[in-house]
Short mmCIF file of C-alpha atoms in Angstrom, two decimals:
data_model
loop_
_atom_site.label_atom_id
_atom_site.label_comp_id
_atom_site.label_asym_id
_atom_site.label_seq_id
_atom_site.Cartn_x
_atom_site.Cartn_y
_atom_site.Cartn_z
CA UNK A 1 -42.57 -17.52 -47.37
CA UNK A 2 -39.00 -16.82 -46.06
CA UNK A 3 -37.49 -13.60 -44.97
CA UNK A 4 -35.86 -12.64 -48.42
CA UNK A 5 -39.21 -13.17 -50.13
CA UNK A 6 -41.02 -11.12 -47.61
CA UNK A 7 -38.62 -8.50 -47.77
CA UNK A 8 -38.57 -8.07 -51.64
CA UNK A 9 -42.30 -8.35 -51.52
CA UNK A 10 -42.44 -5.30 -49.29
CA UNK A 11 -39.91 -3.63 -51.37
CA UNK A 12 -42.18 -4.37 -54.64
CA UNK A 13 -45.19 -2.94 -52.84
CA UNK A 14 -43.30 0.22 -51.69
CA UNK A 15 -42.03 0.50 -55.35
CA UNK A 16 -45.38 0.43 -56.64
CA UNK A 17 -46.89 2.86 -54.76
CA UNK A 18 -44.23 5.28 -55.54
CA UNK A 19 -44.19 4.43 -59.18
CA UNK A 20 -47.98 4.85 -59.25
CA UNK A 21 -47.90 8.59 -59.95
CA UNK A 22 -45.42 8.58 -62.91
CA UNK A 23 -47.20 5.69 -64.49
CA UNK A 24 -50.42 7.42 -64.16
CA UNK A 25 -49.03 10.56 -65.73
CA UNK A 26 -47.58 8.66 -68.30
CA UNK A 27 -50.54 6.90 -69.10
CA UNK A 28 -52.94 9.89 -69.62
CA UNK A 29 -50.12 11.81 -71.51
CA UNK A 30 -49.54 9.11 -73.97
CA UNK A 31 -53.34 8.67 -74.28
CA UNK A 32 -53.89 12.49 -74.94
CA UNK A 33 -50.57 12.93 -76.70
CA UNK A 34 -50.26 15.66 -74.67
CA UNK A 35 -46.92 16.44 -72.27
CA UNK A 36 -49.26 18.56 -70.23
CA UNK A 37 -51.93 16.21 -69.21
CA UNK A 38 -52.28 15.52 -65.55
CA UNK A 39 -54.20 12.40 -63.97
CA UNK A 40 -56.91 12.63 -61.72
CA UNK A 41 -56.38 11.69 -57.93
CA UNK A 42 -58.56 8.71 -58.44
CA UNK A 43 -56.53 7.34 -61.33
CA UNK A 44 -53.20 7.98 -59.47
CA UNK A 45 -54.73 5.85 -56.50
CA UNK A 46 -55.88 3.35 -58.75
CA UNK A 47 -52.57 2.94 -60.87
CA UNK A 48 -50.47 2.69 -57.53
CA UNK A 49 -52.63 0.11 -56.30
CA UNK A 50 -52.51 -1.93 -59.49
CA UNK A 51 -48.81 -1.57 -59.85
CA UNK A 52 -48.12 -2.06 -56.27
CA UNK A 53 -50.29 -5.48 -56.34
CA UNK A 54 -48.66 -6.81 -59.86
CA UNK A 55 -45.04 -6.02 -58.69
CA UNK A 56 -45.67 -7.79 -55.64
CA UNK A 57 -47.07 -10.98 -57.42
CA UNK A 58 -44.30 -10.76 -59.79
CA UNK A 59 -41.52 -10.97 -56.87
CA UNK A 60 -43.79 -13.85 -55.34
CA UNK A 61 -43.70 -15.55 -58.49
CA UNK A 62 -40.21 -15.34 -59.57
CA UNK A 63 -38.26 -14.67 -56.49
CA UNK A 64 -34.94 -13.21 -56.09
CA UNK A 65 -33.51 -13.72 -59.57
CA UNK A 66 -33.03 -11.89 -62.77
CA UNK A 67 -36.01 -13.04 -64.69
CA UNK A 68 -38.04 -11.21 -61.85
CA UNK A 69 -36.99 -7.93 -63.48
CA UNK A 70 -38.69 -9.14 -66.61
CA UNK A 71 -41.87 -9.98 -64.95
CA UNK A 72 -41.62 -6.57 -62.88
CA UNK A 73 -41.14 -4.56 -66.10
CA UNK A 74 -43.86 -6.12 -67.76
CA UNK A 75 -46.27 -5.51 -64.95
CA UNK A 76 -45.41 -1.86 -65.34
CA UNK A 77 -45.86 -1.53 -68.63
CA UNK A 78 -49.13 -3.66 -68.61
CA UNK A 79 -50.65 -0.87 -66.43
CA UNK A 80 -49.79 1.71 -68.73
CA UNK A 81 -50.49 -0.17 -71.93
CA UNK A 82 -54.28 -0.96 -70.48
CA UNK A 83 -54.55 2.45 -69.59
CA UNK A 84 -53.88 4.01 -72.59
CA UNK A 85 -55.67 1.30 -74.85
CA UNK A 86 -58.89 1.86 -72.80
CA UNK A 87 -58.85 5.77 -73.19
CA UNK A 88 -57.34 6.01 -76.78
CA UNK A 89 -57.63 2.82 -78.50
CA UNK A 90 -53.76 2.54 -78.95
CA UNK A 91 -50.79 0.55 -77.56
CA UNK A 92 -47.95 2.78 -77.82
CA UNK A 93 -44.52 1.70 -79.20
CA UNK A 94 -42.85 3.85 -76.32
CA UNK A 95 -43.96 1.52 -74.09
CA UNK A 96 -43.93 -1.94 -76.02
CA UNK A 97 -40.82 -1.77 -77.25
CA UNK A 98 -38.55 -0.89 -74.32
CA UNK A 99 -40.64 -3.50 -72.47
CA UNK A 100 -39.46 -6.21 -75.01
CA UNK A 101 -36.01 -5.18 -74.74
CA UNK A 102 -35.79 -5.15 -71.03
CA UNK A 103 -37.74 -8.52 -70.57
CA UNK A 104 -35.51 -9.98 -73.09
CA UNK A 105 -32.41 -8.67 -71.53
CA UNK A 106 -33.41 -10.04 -68.16
CA UNK A 107 -34.24 -13.56 -69.24
CA UNK A 108 -30.67 -13.55 -71.19
CA UNK A 109 -29.31 -12.61 -67.75
CA UNK A 110 -31.07 -15.22 -66.01
CA UNK A 111 -30.09 -17.86 -68.41
CA UNK A 112 -26.35 -16.81 -68.23
CA UNK A 113 -26.36 -16.70 -64.46
CA UNK A 114 -28.69 -19.65 -63.61
CA UNK A 115 -28.56 -21.89 -66.95
CA UNK A 116 -32.13 -21.38 -68.01
CA UNK A 117 -31.11 -21.47 -71.78
CA UNK A 118 -33.97 -23.69 -72.71
CA UNK A 119 -36.41 -21.40 -71.20
CA UNK A 120 -34.69 -18.70 -72.89
CA UNK A 121 -35.09 -20.36 -76.15
CA UNK A 122 -38.65 -21.00 -75.68
CA UNK A 123 -39.48 -17.55 -74.73
CA UNK A 124 -37.70 -16.50 -77.83
CA UNK A 125 -39.61 -18.99 -80.08
CA UNK A 126 -42.80 -18.05 -78.52
CA UNK A 127 -42.39 -14.47 -78.83
CA UNK A 128 -41.46 -15.08 -82.44
CA UNK A 129 -44.44 -17.42 -83.16
CA UNK A 130 -46.86 -14.97 -81.46
CA UNK A 131 -45.59 -12.16 -83.31
CA UNK A 132 -45.91 -13.96 -87.02
CA UNK A 133 -49.13 -15.46 -86.20
CA UNK A 134 -50.85 -12.52 -84.96
CA UNK A 135 -49.42 -10.47 -87.93
CA UNK A 136 -50.86 -12.98 -90.32
CA UNK A 137 -54.33 -12.67 -88.54
CA UNK A 138 -53.75 -8.88 -88.90
CA UNK A 139 -53.28 -9.09 -92.65
CA UNK A 140 -55.99 -11.79 -93.05
CA UNK A 141 -58.65 -9.44 -91.26
CA UNK A 142 -57.16 -5.96 -90.45
CA UNK A 143 -60.47 -5.14 -88.58
CA UNK A 144 -59.77 -7.87 -85.88
CA UNK A 145 -56.19 -6.66 -84.79
CA UNK A 146 -54.22 -3.58 -84.75
CA UNK A 147 -50.55 -3.27 -85.35
CA UNK A 148 -50.17 -2.56 -81.41
CA UNK A 149 -51.98 -5.83 -80.63
CA UNK A 150 -49.70 -7.95 -82.85
CA UNK A 151 -46.61 -6.11 -80.90
CA UNK A 152 -48.27 -6.79 -77.47
CA UNK A 153 -48.81 -10.30 -78.50
CA UNK A 154 -45.16 -10.70 -79.26
CA UNK A 155 -44.30 -9.55 -75.93
CA UNK A 156 -46.65 -11.72 -74.11
CA UNK A 157 -45.30 -14.58 -76.12
CA UNK A 158 -42.13 -13.76 -74.98
CA UNK A 159 -42.98 -13.56 -71.17
CA UNK A 160 -45.55 -16.19 -70.80
CA UNK A 161 -43.33 -18.40 -73.26
CA UNK A 162 -40.79 -18.56 -70.72
CA UNK A 163 -42.77 -20.02 -68.06
CA UNK A 164 -43.84 -22.74 -70.39
CA UNK A 165 -45.97 -23.56 -73.63
CA UNK A 166 -49.07 -24.27 -71.40
CA UNK A 167 -49.00 -20.84 -69.88
CA UNK A 168 -48.64 -19.26 -73.20
CA UNK A 169 -51.62 -21.07 -74.72
CA UNK A 170 -53.56 -20.52 -71.03
CA UNK A 171 -52.89 -16.60 -71.36
CA UNK A 172 -53.97 -16.18 -74.96
CA UNK A 173 -57.11 -18.50 -74.32
CA UNK A 174 -58.05 -16.41 -71.26
CA UNK A 175 -57.32 -13.15 -73.04
CA UNK A 176 -59.89 -14.18 -75.62
CA UNK A 177 -62.51 -15.21 -73.18
CA UNK A 178 -61.99 -12.16 -71.16
CA UNK A 179 -62.46 -10.07 -74.50
CA UNK A 180 -65.40 -11.85 -75.73
CA UNK A 181 -67.09 -11.65 -72.40
CA UNK A 182 -66.44 -7.89 -71.97
CA UNK A 183 -67.57 -7.33 -75.64
CA UNK A 184 -70.91 -9.25 -74.78
CA UNK A 185 -71.55 -7.31 -71.75
CA UNK A 186 -71.16 -4.01 -73.38
CA UNK A 187 -73.63 -5.19 -76.16
CA UNK A 188 -75.91 -6.45 -73.47
CA UNK A 189 -75.92 -3.17 -71.55
CA UNK A 190 -76.05 -1.18 -74.98
CA UNK A 191 -72.90 0.52 -74.24
CA UNK A 192 -71.47 -0.91 -77.52
CA UNK A 193 -72.85 -2.20 -80.94
CA UNK A 194 -71.86 -5.40 -82.52
CA UNK A 195 -69.88 -3.47 -85.02
CA UNK A 196 -68.18 -1.21 -82.16
CA UNK A 197 -64.43 -1.36 -81.54
CA UNK A 198 -63.25 -2.81 -78.17
CA UNK A 199 -59.71 -2.48 -76.94
CA UNK A 200 -57.97 -5.72 -77.30
CA UNK A 201 -55.01 -5.01 -75.05
CA UNK A 202 -56.50 -4.92 -71.71
CA UNK A 203 -58.25 -8.41 -72.12
CA UNK A 204 -54.95 -9.86 -73.46
CA UNK A 205 -53.17 -8.50 -70.45
CA UNK A 206 -55.78 -9.60 -67.92
CA UNK A 207 -55.47 -13.28 -69.66
CA UNK A 208 -51.62 -13.20 -69.26
CA UNK A 209 -51.88 -12.17 -65.42
CA UNK A 210 -54.45 -14.91 -64.92
CA UNK A 211 -52.30 -17.33 -66.67
CA UNK A 212 -49.25 -16.62 -64.66
CA UNK A 213 -51.07 -16.57 -61.49
CA UNK A 214 -52.65 -19.91 -62.26
CA UNK A 215 -49.51 -21.68 -63.58
CA UNK A 216 -46.62 -19.32 -64.17
CA UNK A 217 -43.90 -21.30 -62.22
CA UNK A 218 -40.58 -20.10 -63.42
CA UNK A 219 -38.18 -22.55 -64.59
CA UNK A 220 -35.37 -23.50 -62.21
#
């Protein structure tokens, strides 16, 4: 790791720790739909650690380039989305839509400055394809996916598709696998039944993180 990467990584960790209380507060307020709700100290600490780790990973993966801003913003949004979905089975537009806009803008700037136009086109096509296919799955089986899941898959298609089709497919597969394993574990421990609704957002986000960690080398 060169000096610039080391400095950026340190800044990312510090930013994550500082953002932890803000993201934790946003999570509990969005989940409870109560602007006065406050997070516990444990939630603040966990959110700070997760955010710091994900931001550092984004910097290590992307380096000093505009596309890293997309990865970093998506990481922060993922922490909030996972927390809200676990608590309230919702993926709020107030997080999803700005994340999609910021990620798209950052990837556009990356293409304009570094010439990564093929990656940008692939990301847009992947995001649109994920949105359409998951929307069709939602219409075919409303119990399987919520509208929030559809929008999240569109966002993940944009972010993962930029790194490559293989990364996107791996992210979706790992997300489905993680969701299936979690559901089986809950049923096996009698914490849920076969007909219970299990939040789908956190497994999808976990699959995306794993896919990026395993093969998300940004286009040059």
